[in-house]
Amino acid sequence: MPNKVIIRIIAGLLFLGATFAPLPQSAWANEPWYPGALLDYFKERMRNDSARTFLPISLAEELALGKEIAIEINRRFGGLLQNDDLIRYLNQVGMNLGRVSSRPDLHYTLGILNADFINAYAIPGGMIFITRGLLAQVRDESELAGVLAHEVAHIARKHAIETFADERKKEMLRVISRQELEDNPATVKNLYAKMKSNVLDRDMGEEMEIEADQIARIMTARLGYDPDGLARYLVRVSRVSPNREGHFQFSPALEKRIKFLEWKSGLDRQTHGEQKSEYKVLAERFRKFINAHTLGTQP
């Protein structure tokens, strides 16, 4: 799919999300960006970091990195499902979660990848992609909220950004001098490509996954959802196809995540008592909406 088409799709997602809330006055709306902008910015940062200062990742860099990763994800996985009503519904759930996150200033935007495997991608800067295969396994809105809250938590806690920053430090320690960067422009380009790929492909790690699960429970409960929704979803899909391409390929500690969530659920019941009747499950609304909007493959 040509870059211009993918950029239009991403712009469309941002527009759909904006129908529920105005864009915040942040770098998301104000920073100039074009394909390759981050590489230019990255070159300058690498020159600065060559003095071993290792400056923290800025918001502008986070947003630019996210936009470039979003384009790469669309290239890899065949683009997005085009259904405005379904996207609006998912964005409403996602942005409500964003408002109770630790970074409510970000503009959280959701898209559905037209792919059968089960996976979700938390993109730096606020974009979240879930696959059609993942959505097909969700049974109610509390499960959907749990899945999306987990991804929002990754973004809010800057887990992918931490990965990117760590990779930058590792690679910079291999660069001999600033002069090497000046004399060999390809060095910077190769380092940048490798680090961007690692952000997209690398497992977040057990500690980050558990942290995102814990935060997801808190966020969903704040909105009145059943905080056990995420655990129900994980248990179900682990039984369906634990070896399929996608979600479980990147979650080797899935069993530990499920055990943690079940332990946390039991602990909360001991502390606060049984509150199931007070939580929103919204299975009927979810099924009605999803049944009205096919998840079948689109050309």
PDB file of N, CA and C in Angstrom, residues 185-272:
ATOM      1  N   PRO A 185      27.063   8.463   7.164  1.00  0.00           N
ATOM      2  CA  PRO A 185      25.632   8.712   7.381  1.00  0.00           C
ATOM      3  C   PRO A 185      24.814   7.432   7.446  1.00  0.00           C
ATOM      4  N   ALA A 186      25.257   6.391   6.732  1.00  0.00           N
ATOM      5  CA  ALA A 186      24.509   5.130   6.736  1.00  0.00           C
ATOM      6  C   ALA A 186      24.486   4.498   8.125  1.00  0.00           C
ATOM      7  N   THR A 187      25.497   4.799   8.935  1.00  0.00           N
ATOM      8  CA  THR A 187      25.536   4.245  10.292  1.00  0.00           C
ATOM      9  C   THR A 187      24.310   4.662  11.082  1.00  0.00           C
ATOM     10  N   VAL A 188      23.989   5.950  11.022  1.00  0.00           N
ATOM     11  CA  VAL A 188      22.829   6.461  11.747  1.00  0.00           C
ATOM     12  C   VAL A 188      21.549   5.841  11.213  1.00  0.00           C
ATOM     13  N   LYS A 189      21.437   5.778   9.892  1.00  0.00           N
ATOM     14  CA  LYS A 189      20.221   5.228   9.282  1.00  0.00           C
ATOM     15  C   LYS A 189      20.019   3.775   9.688  1.00  0.00           C
ATOM     16  N   ASN A 190      21.095   3.006   9.700  1.00  0.00           N
ATOM     17  CA  ASN A 190      20.990   1.590  10.069  1.00  0.00           C
ATOM     18  C   ASN A 190      20.626   1.419  11.547  1.00  0.00           C
ATOM     19  N   LEU A 191      21.240   2.230  12.410  1.00  0.00           N
ATOM     20  CA  LEU A 191      20.915   2.156  13.835  1.00  0.00           C
ATOM     21  C   LEU A 191      19.453   2.508  14.072  1.00  0.00           C
ATOM     22  N   TYR A 192      18.999   3.544  13.396  1.00  0.00           N
ATOM     23  CA  TYR A 192      17.608   3.987  13.537  1.00  0.00           C
ATOM     24  C   TYR A 192      16.641   2.899  13.084  1.00  0.00           C
ATOM     25  N   ALA A 193      16.913   2.287  11.925  1.00  0.00           N
ATOM     26  CA  ALA A 193      16.030   1.236  11.403  1.00  0.00           C
ATOM     27  C   ALA A 193      15.980   0.045  12.351  1.00  0.00           C
ATOM     28  N   LYS A 194      17.125  -0.314  12.907  1.00  0.00           N
ATOM     29  CA  LYS A 194      17.175  -1.449  13.826  1.00  0.00           C
ATOM     30  C   LYS A 194      16.371  -1.168  15.083  1.00  0.00           C
ATOM     31  N   MET A 195      16.516   0.023  15.633  1.00  0.00           N
ATOM     32  CA  MET A 195      15.809   0.354  16.868  1.00  0.00           C
ATOM     33  C   MET A 195      14.305   0.459  16.643  1.00  0.00           C
ATOM     34  N   LYS A 196      13.904   1.027  15.516  1.00  0.00           N
ATOM     35  CA  LYS A 196      12.470   1.126  15.219  1.00  0.00           C
ATOM     36  C   LYS A 196      11.872  -0.262  15.069  1.00  0.00           C
ATOM     37  N   SER A 197      12.609  -1.166  14.429  1.00  0.00           N
ATOM     38  CA  SER A 197      12.141  -2.542  14.269  1.00  0.00           C
ATOM     39  C   SER A 197      12.016  -3.236  15.614  1.00  0.00           C
ATOM     40  N   ASN A 198      12.971  -2.990  16.504  1.00  0.00           N
ATOM     41  CA  ASN A 198      12.925  -3.614  17.830  1.00  0.00           C
ATOM     42  C   ASN A 198      11.711  -3.156  18.630  1.00  0.00           C
ATOM     43  N   VAL A 199      11.350  -1.881  18.496  1.00  0.00           N
ATOM     44  CA  VAL A 199      10.173  -1.372  19.186  1.00  0.00           C
ATOM     45  C   VAL A 199       8.930  -2.100  18.709  1.00  0.00           C
ATOM     46  N   LEU A 200       8.873  -2.395  17.416  1.00  0.00           N
ATOM     47  CA  LEU A 200       7.697  -3.045  16.836  1.00  0.00           C
ATOM     48  C   LEU A 200       7.652  -4.532  17.137  1.00  0.00           C
ATOM     49  N   ASP A 201       8.796  -5.199  17.131  1.00  0.00           N
ATOM     50  CA  ASP A 201       8.825  -6.662  17.175  1.00  0.00           C
ATOM     51  C   ASP A 201       9.132  -7.248  18.549  1.00  0.00           C
ATOM     52  N   ARG A 202       9.752  -6.481  19.409  1.00  0.00           N
ATOM     53  CA  ARG A 202      10.245  -7.058  20.656  1.00  0.00           C
ATOM     54  C   ARG A 202       9.143  -7.205  21.692  1.00  0.00           C
ATOM     55  N   ASP A 203       9.195  -8.285  22.445  1.00  0.00           N
ATOM     56  CA  ASP A 203       8.283  -8.489  23.568  1.00  0.00           C
ATOM     57  C   ASP A 203       8.501  -7.383  24.596  1.00  0.00           C
ATOM     58  N   MET A 204       7.404  -6.874  25.152  1.00  0.00           N
ATOM     59  CA  MET A 204       7.516  -5.832  26.171  1.00  0.00           C
ATOM     60  C   MET A 204       8.263  -6.329  27.404  1.00  0.00           C
ATOM     61  N   GLY A 205       8.195  -7.618  27.658  1.00  0.00           N
ATOM     62  CA  GLY A 205       8.827  -8.164  28.846  1.00  0.00           C
ATOM     63  C   GLY A 205       7.810  -8.407  29.940  1.00  0.00           C
ATOM     64  N   GLU A 206       8.087  -9.409  30.758  1.00  0.00           N
ATOM     65  CA  GLU A 206       7.138  -9.846  31.785  1.00  0.00           C
ATOM     66  C   GLU A 206       6.772  -8.731  32.755  1.00  0.00           C
ATOM     67  N   GLU A 207       7.753  -7.976  33.207  1.00  0.00           N
ATOM     68  CA  GLU A 207       7.487  -6.929  34.193  1.00  0.00           C
ATOM     69  C   GLU A 207       6.548  -5.867  33.637  1.00  0.00           C
ATOM     70  N   MET A 208       6.783  -5.442  32.393  1.00  0.00           N
ATOM     71  CA  MET A 208       5.928  -4.431  31.782  1.00  0.00           C
ATOM     72  C   MET A 208       4.522  -4.966  31.530  1.00  0.00           C
ATOM     73  N   GLU A 209       4.422  -6.236  31.127  1.00  0.00           N
ATOM     74  CA  GLU A 209       3.106  -6.830  30.879  1.00  0.00           C
ATOM     75  C   GLU A 209       2.290  -6.899  32.170  1.00  0.00           C
ATOM     76  N   ILE A 210       2.919  -7.326  33.248  1.00  0.00           N
ATOM     77  CA  ILE A 210       2.221  -7.414  34.531  1.00  0.00           C
ATOM     78  C   ILE A 210       1.800  -6.023  35.008  1.00  0.00           C
ATOM     79  N   GLU A 211       2.685  -5.052  34.832  1.00  0.00           N
ATOM     80  CA  GLU A 211       2.343  -3.687  35.232  1.00  0.00           C
ATOM     81  C   GLU A 211       1.144  -3.178  34.440  1.00  0.00           C
ATOM     82  N   ALA A 212       1.132  -3.432  33.127  1.00  0.00           N
ATOM     83  CA  ALA A 212       0.007  -2.996  32.297  1.00  0.00           C
ATOM     84  C   ALA A 212      -1.282  -3.696  32.704  1.00  0.00           C
ATOM     85  N   ASP A 213      -1.191  -4.976  33.070  1.00  0.00           N
ATOM     86  CA  ASP A 213      -2.378  -5.703  33.539  1.00  0.00           C
ATOM     87  C   ASP A 213      -2.925  -5.085  34.823  1.00  0.00           C
ATOM     88  N   GLN A 214      -2.031  -4.777  35.746  1.00  0.00           N
ATOM     89  CA  GLN A 214      -2.461  -4.205  37.026  1.00  0.00           C
ATOM     90  C   GLN A 214      -3.133  -2.851  36.808  1.00  0.00           C
ATOM     91  N   ILE A 215      -2.532  -2.022  35.962  1.00  0.00           N
ATOM     92  CA  ILE A 215      -3.108  -0.706  35.674  1.00  0.00           C
ATOM     93  C   ILE A 215      -4.442  -0.858  34.955  1.00  0.00           C
ATOM     94  N   ALA A 216      -4.541  -1.845  34.056  1.00  0.00           N
ATOM     95  CA  ALA A 216      -5.792  -2.069  33.319  1.00  0.00           C
ATOM     96  C   ALA A 216      -6.939  -2.376  34.271  1.00  0.00           C
ATOM     97  N   ARG A 217      -6.682  -3.177  35.295  1.00  0.00           N
ATOM     98  CA  ARG A 217      -7.727  -3.480  36.285  1.00  0.00           C
ATOM     99  C   ARG A 217      -8.208  -2.195  36.974  1.00  0.00           C
ATOM    100  N   ILE A 218      -7.275  -1.344  37.336  1.00  0.00           N
ATOM    101  CA  ILE A 218      -7.625  -0.097  38.025  1.00  0.00           C
ATOM    102  C   ILE A 218      -8.441   0.805  37.109  1.00  0.00           C
ATOM    103  N   MET A 219      -7.998   0.958  35.856  1.00  0.00           N
ATOM    104  CA  MET A 219      -8.673   1.853  34.920  1.00  0.00           C
ATOM    105  C   MET A 219     -10.087   1.387  34.611  1.00  0.00           C
ATOM    106  N   THR A 220     -10.251   0.085  34.348  1.00  0.00           N
ATOM    107  CA  THR A 220     -11.585  -0.413  34.012  1.00  0.00           C
ATOM    108  C   THR A 220     -12.530  -0.282  35.200  1.00  0.00           C
ATOM    109  N   ALA A 221     -12.034  -0.549  36.399  1.00  0.00           N
ATOM    110  CA  ALA A 221     -12.877  -0.407  37.592  1.00  0.00           C
ATOM    111  C   ALA A 221     -13.307   1.041  37.788  1.00  0.00           C
ATOM    112  N   ARG A 222     -12.425   1.975  37.480  1.00  0.00           N
ATOM    113  CA  ARG A 222     -12.766   3.396  37.620  1.00  0.00           C
ATOM    114  C   ARG A 222     -13.943   3.783  36.725  1.00  0.00           C
ATOM    115  N   LEU A 223     -14.045   3.131  35.575  1.00  0.00           N
ATOM    116  CA  LEU A 223     -15.132   3.429  34.642  1.00  0.00           C
ATOM    117  C   LEU A 223     -16.355   2.560  34.878  1.00  0.00           C
ATOM    118  N   GLY A 224     -16.315   1.714  35.900  1.00  0.00           N
ATOM    119  CA  GLY A 224     -17.470   0.889  36.224  1.00  0.00           C
ATOM    120  C   GLY A 224     -17.525  -0.445  35.528  1.00  0.00           C
ATOM    121  N   TYR A 225     -16.468  -0.799  34.784  1.00  0.00           N
ATOM    122  CA  TYR A 225     -16.415  -2.109  34.128  1.00  0.00           C
ATOM    123  C   TYR A 225     -15.992  -3.187  35.120  1.00  0.00           C
ATOM    124  N   ASP A 226     -16.322  -4.419  34.796  1.00  0.00           N
ATOM    125  CA  ASP A 226     -15.830  -5.559  35.568  1.00  0.00           C
ATOM    126  C   ASP A 226     -14.326  -5.665  35.336  1.00  0.00           C
ATOM    127  N   PRO A 227     -13.493  -5.474  36.351  1.00  0.00           N
ATOM    128  CA  PRO A 227     -12.041  -5.519  36.142  1.00  0.00           C
ATOM    129  C   PRO A 227     -11.516  -6.910  35.812  1.00  0.00           C
ATOM    130  N   ASP A 228     -12.362  -7.934  35.937  1.00  0.00           N
ATOM    131  CA  ASP A 228     -11.952  -9.291  35.576  1.00  0.00           C
ATOM    132  C   ASP A 228     -12.113  -9.568  34.082  1.00  0.00           C
ATOM    133  N   GLY A 229     -12.575  -8.578  33.324  1.00  0.00           N
ATOM    134  CA  GLY A 229     -12.786  -8.784  31.895  1.00  0.00           C
ATOM    135  C   GLY A 229     -11.527  -9.196  31.156  1.00  0.00           C
ATOM    136  N   LEU A 230     -10.403  -8.555  31.470  1.00  0.00           N
ATOM    137  CA  LEU A 230      -9.147  -8.889  30.797  1.00  0.00           C
ATOM    138  C   LEU A 230      -8.743 -10.324  31.082  1.00  0.00           C
ATOM    139  N   ALA A 231      -8.871 -10.757  32.330  1.00  0.00           N
ATOM    140  CA  ALA A 231      -8.506 -12.132  32.690  1.00  0.00           C
ATOM    141  C   ALA A 231      -9.380 -13.139  31.950  1.00  0.00           C
ATOM    142  N   ARG A 232     -10.683 -12.875  31.855  1.00  0.00           N
ATOM    143  CA  ARG A 232     -11.574 -13.789  31.127  1.00  0.00           C
ATOM    144  C   ARG A 232     -11.146 -13.917  29.671  1.00  0.00           C
ATOM    145  N   TYR A 233     -10.813 -12.798  29.074  1.00  0.00           N
ATOM    146  CA  TYR A 233     -10.366 -12.812  27.674  1.00  0.00           C
ATOM    147  C   TYR A 233      -9.079 -13.614  27.513  1.00  0.00           C
ATOM    148  N   LEU A 234      -8.095 -13.374  28.366  1.00  0.00           N
ATOM    149  CA  LEU A 234      -6.812 -14.067  28.249  1.00  0.00           C
ATOM    150  C   LEU A 234      -6.971 -15.570  28.442  1.00  0.00           C
ATOM    151  N   VAL A 235      -7.786 -15.977  29.406  1.00  0.00           N
ATOM    152  CA  VAL A 235      -8.017 -17.409  29.630  1.00  0.00           C
ATOM    153  C   VAL A 235      -8.653 -18.036  28.396  1.00  0.00           C
ATOM    154  N   ARG A 236      -9.638 -17.363  27.821  1.00  0.00           N
ATOM    155  CA  ARG A 236     -10.338 -17.929  26.662  1.00  0.00           C
ATOM    156  C   ARG A 236      -9.401 -18.103  25.470  1.00  0.00           C
ATOM    157  N   VAL A 237      -8.680 -17.063  25.107  1.00  0.00           N
ATOM    158  CA  VAL A 237      -7.858 -17.162  23.906  1.00  0.00           C
ATOM    159  C   VAL A 237      -6.657 -18.075  24.115  1.00  0.00           C
ATOM    160  N   SER A 238      -6.191 -18.224  25.356  1.00  0.00           N
ATOM    161  CA  SER A 238      -5.085 -19.157  25.597  1.00  0.00           C
ATOM    162  C   SER A 238      -5.537 -20.592  25.363  1.00  0.00           C
ATOM    163  N   ARG A 239      -6.819 -20.865  25.585  1.00  0.00           N
ATOM    164  CA  ARG A 239      -7.346 -22.211  25.356  1.00  0.00           C
ATOM    165  C   ARG A 239      -7.686 -22.443  23.891  1.00  0.00           C
ATOM    166  N   VAL A 240      -8.016 -21.367  23.186  1.00  0.00           N
ATOM    167  CA  VAL A 240      -8.414 -21.507  21.781  1.00  0.00           C
ATOM    168  C   VAL A 240      -7.237 -21.945  20.938  1.00  0.00           C
ATOM    169  N   SER A 241      -6.132 -21.219  21.006  1.00  0.00           N
ATOM    170  CA  SER A 241      -4.992 -21.534  20.140  1.00  0.00           C
ATOM    171  C   SER A 241      -3.720 -20.933  20.712  1.00  0.00           C
ATOM    172  N   PRO A 242      -3.143 -21.551  21.722  1.00  0.00           N
ATOM    173  CA  PRO A 242      -1.971 -20.964  22.371  1.00  0.00           C
ATOM    174  C   PRO A 242      -0.736 -20.884  21.495  1.00  0.00           C
ATOM    175  N   ASN A 243      -0.732 -21.573  20.349  1.00  0.00           N
ATOM    176  CA  ASN A 243       0.471 -21.578  19.517  1.00  0.00           C
ATOM    177  C   ASN A 243       0.301 -20.827  18.204  1.00  0.00           C
ATOM    178  N   ARG A 244      -0.837 -20.148  18.032  1.00  0.00           N
ATOM    179  CA  ARG A 244      -1.048 -19.420  16.786  1.00  0.00           C
ATOM    180  C   ARG A 244      -0.102 -18.236  16.683  1.00  0.00           C
ATOM    181  N   GLU A 245       0.107 -17.818  15.439  1.00  0.00           N
ATOM    182  CA  GLU A 245       0.916 -16.623  15.208  1.00  0.00           C
ATOM    183  C   GLU A 245       0.237 -15.429  15.864  1.00  0.00           C
ATOM    184  N   GLY A 246       1.011 -14.539  16.411  1.00  0.00           N
ATOM    185  CA  GLY A 246       0.429 -13.317  16.913  1.00  0.00           C
ATOM    186  C   GLY A 246       0.603 -13.124  18.397  1.00  0.00           C
ATOM    187  N   HIS A 247      -0.498 -12.952  19.089  1.00  0.00           N
ATOM    188  CA  HIS A 247      -0.483 -12.498  20.482  1.00  0.00           C
ATOM    189  C   HIS A 247       0.441 -13.337  21.363  1.00  0.00           C
ATOM    190  N   PHE A 248       0.328 -14.659  21.284  1.00  0.00           N
ATOM    191  CA  PHE A 248       1.066 -15.512  22.212  1.00  0.00           C
ATOM    192  C   PHE A 248       2.518 -15.658  21.805  1.00  0.00           C
ATOM    193  N   GLN A 249       2.807 -15.366  20.554  1.00  0.00           N
ATOM    194  CA  GLN A 249       4.197 -15.349  20.125  1.00  0.00           C
ATOM    195  C   GLN A 249       4.967 -14.270  20.901  1.00  0.00           C
ATOM    196  N   PHE A 250       4.277 -13.170  21.260  1.00  0.00           N
ATOM    197  CA  PHE A 250       4.929 -12.067  21.934  1.00  0.00           C
ATOM    198  C   PHE A 250       4.669 -12.076  23.443  1.00  0.00           C
ATOM    199  N   SER A 251       3.985 -13.096  23.973  1.00  0.00           N
ATOM    200  CA  SER A 251       3.646 -13.135  25.392  1.00  0.00           C
ATOM    201  C   SER A 251       4.027 -14.470  26.017  1.00  0.00           C
ATOM    202  N   PRO A 252       5.326 -14.735  26.145  1.00  0.00           N
ATOM    203  CA  PRO A 252       5.749 -16.019  26.717  1.00  0.00           C
ATOM    204  C   PRO A 252       5.343 -16.178  28.173  1.00  0.00           C
ATOM    205  N   ALA A 253       5.056 -15.072  28.850  1.00  0.00           N
ATOM    206  CA  ALA A 253       4.686 -15.135  30.265  1.00  0.00           C
ATOM    207  C   ALA A 253       3.174 -15.057  30.447  1.00  0.00           C
ATOM    208  N   LEU A 254       2.411 -15.515  29.439  1.00  0.00           N
ATOM    209  CA  LEU A 254       0.950 -15.401  29.502  1.00  0.00           C
ATOM    210  C   LEU A 254       0.376 -16.104  30.724  1.00  0.00           C
ATOM    211  N   GLU A 255       0.875 -17.302  31.029  1.00  0.00           N
ATOM    212  CA  GLU A 255       0.360 -18.047  32.181  1.00  0.00           C
ATOM    213  C   GLU A 255       0.573 -17.265  33.471  1.00  0.00           C
ATOM    214  N   LYS A 256       1.725 -16.616  33.591  1.00  0.00           N
ATOM    215  CA  LYS A 256       1.989 -15.811  34.789  1.00  0.00           C
ATOM    216  C   LYS A 256       1.051 -14.614  34.854  1.00  0.00           C
ATOM    217  N   ARG A 257       0.747 -14.036  33.699  1.00  0.00           N
ATOM    218  CA  ARG A 257      -0.177 -12.901  33.665  1.00  0.00           C
ATOM    219  C   ARG A 257      -1.557 -13.323  34.155  1.00  0.00           C
ATOM    220  N   ILE A 258      -2.024 -14.472  33.666  1.00  0.00           N
ATOM    221  CA  ILE A 258      -3.346 -14.957  34.075  1.00  0.00           C
ATOM    222  C   ILE A 258      -3.369 -15.245  35.570  1.00  0.00           C
ATOM    223  N   LYS A 259      -2.324 -15.897  36.073  1.00  0.00           N
ATOM    224  CA  LYS A 259      -2.261 -16.199  37.507  1.00  0.00           C
ATOM    225  C   LYS A 259      -2.234 -14.919  38.337  1.00  0.00           C
ATOM    226  N   PHE A 260      -1.495 -13.923  37.861  1.00  0.00           N
ATOM    227  CA  PHE A 260      -1.455 -12.647  38.582  1.00  0.00           C
ATOM    228  C   PHE A 260      -2.834 -12.009  38.632  1.00  0.00           C
ATOM    229  N   LEU A 261      -3.526 -11.980  37.487  1.00  0.00           N
ATOM    230  CA  LEU A 261      -4.844 -11.349  37.438  1.00  0.00           C
ATOM    231  C   LEU A 261      -5.848 -12.088  38.319  1.00  0.00           C
ATOM    232  N   GLU A 262      -5.771 -13.411  38.320  1.00  0.00           N
ATOM    233  CA  GLU A 262      -6.677 -14.190  39.171  1.00  0.00           C
ATOM    234  C   GLU A 262      -6.362 -13.961  40.649  1.00  0.00           C
ATOM    235  N   TRP A 263      -5.070 -13.883  40.982  1.00  0.00           N
ATOM    236  CA  TRP A 263      -4.675 -13.588  42.366  1.00  0.00           C
ATOM    237  C   TRP A 263      -5.162 -12.201  42.779  1.00  0.00           C
ATOM    238  N   LYS A 264      -4.992 -11.209  41.885  1.00  0.00           N
ATOM    239  CA  LYS A 264      -5.419  -9.838  42.200  1.00  0.00           C
ATOM    240  C   LYS A 264      -6.930  -9.774  42.354  1.00  0.00           C
ATOM    241  N   SER A 265      -7.667 -10.518  41.549  1.00  0.00           N
ATOM    242  CA  SER A 265      -9.123 -10.550  41.652  1.00  0.00           C
ATOM    243  C   SER A 265      -9.553 -11.107  43.009  1.00  0.00           C
ATOM    244  N   GLY A 266      -8.919 -12.212  43.410  1.00  0.00           N
ATOM    245  CA  GLY A 266      -9.235 -12.800  44.710  1.00  0.00           C
ATOM    246  C   GLY A 266      -8.908 -11.866  45.854  1.00  0.00           C
ATOM    247  N   LEU A 267      -7.771 -11.179  45.747  1.00  0.00           N
ATOM    248  CA  LEU A 267      -7.370 -10.237  46.790  1.00  0.00           C
ATOM    249  C   LEU A 267      -8.370  -9.091  46.899  1.00  0.00           C
ATOM    250  N   ASP A 268      -8.823  -8.581  45.749  1.00  0.00           N
ATOM    251  CA  ASP A 268      -9.791  -7.482  45.762  1.00  0.00           C
ATOM    252  C   ASP A 268     -11.117  -7.921  46.377  1.00  0.00           C
ATOM    253  N   ARG A 269     -11.527  -9.154  46.116  1.00  0.00           N
ATOM    254  CA  ARG A 269     -12.781  -9.651  46.697  1.00  0.00           C
ATOM    255  C   ARG A 269     -12.662  -9.763  48.216  1.00  0.00           C
ATOM    256  N   GLN A 270     -11.489 -10.208  48.674  1.00  0.00           N
ATOM    257  CA  GLN A 270     -11.281 -10.303  50.122  1.00  0.00           C
ATOM    258  C   GLN A 270     -11.308  -8.923  50.774  1.00  0.00           C
ATOM    259  N   THR A 271     -10.758  -7.944  50.054  1.00  0.00           N
ATOM    260  CA  THR A 271     -10.643  -6.596  50.617  1.00  0.00           C
ATOM    261  C   THR A 271     -11.948  -5.813  50.522  1.00  0.00           C
ATOM    262  N   HIS A 272     -12.608  -5.916  49.356  1.00  0.00           N
ATOM    263  CA  HIS A 272     -13.770  -5.067  49.094  1.00  0.00           C
ATOM    264  C   HIS A 272     -15.086  -5.833  49.034  1.00  0.00           C
TER     265      HIS A 272
END
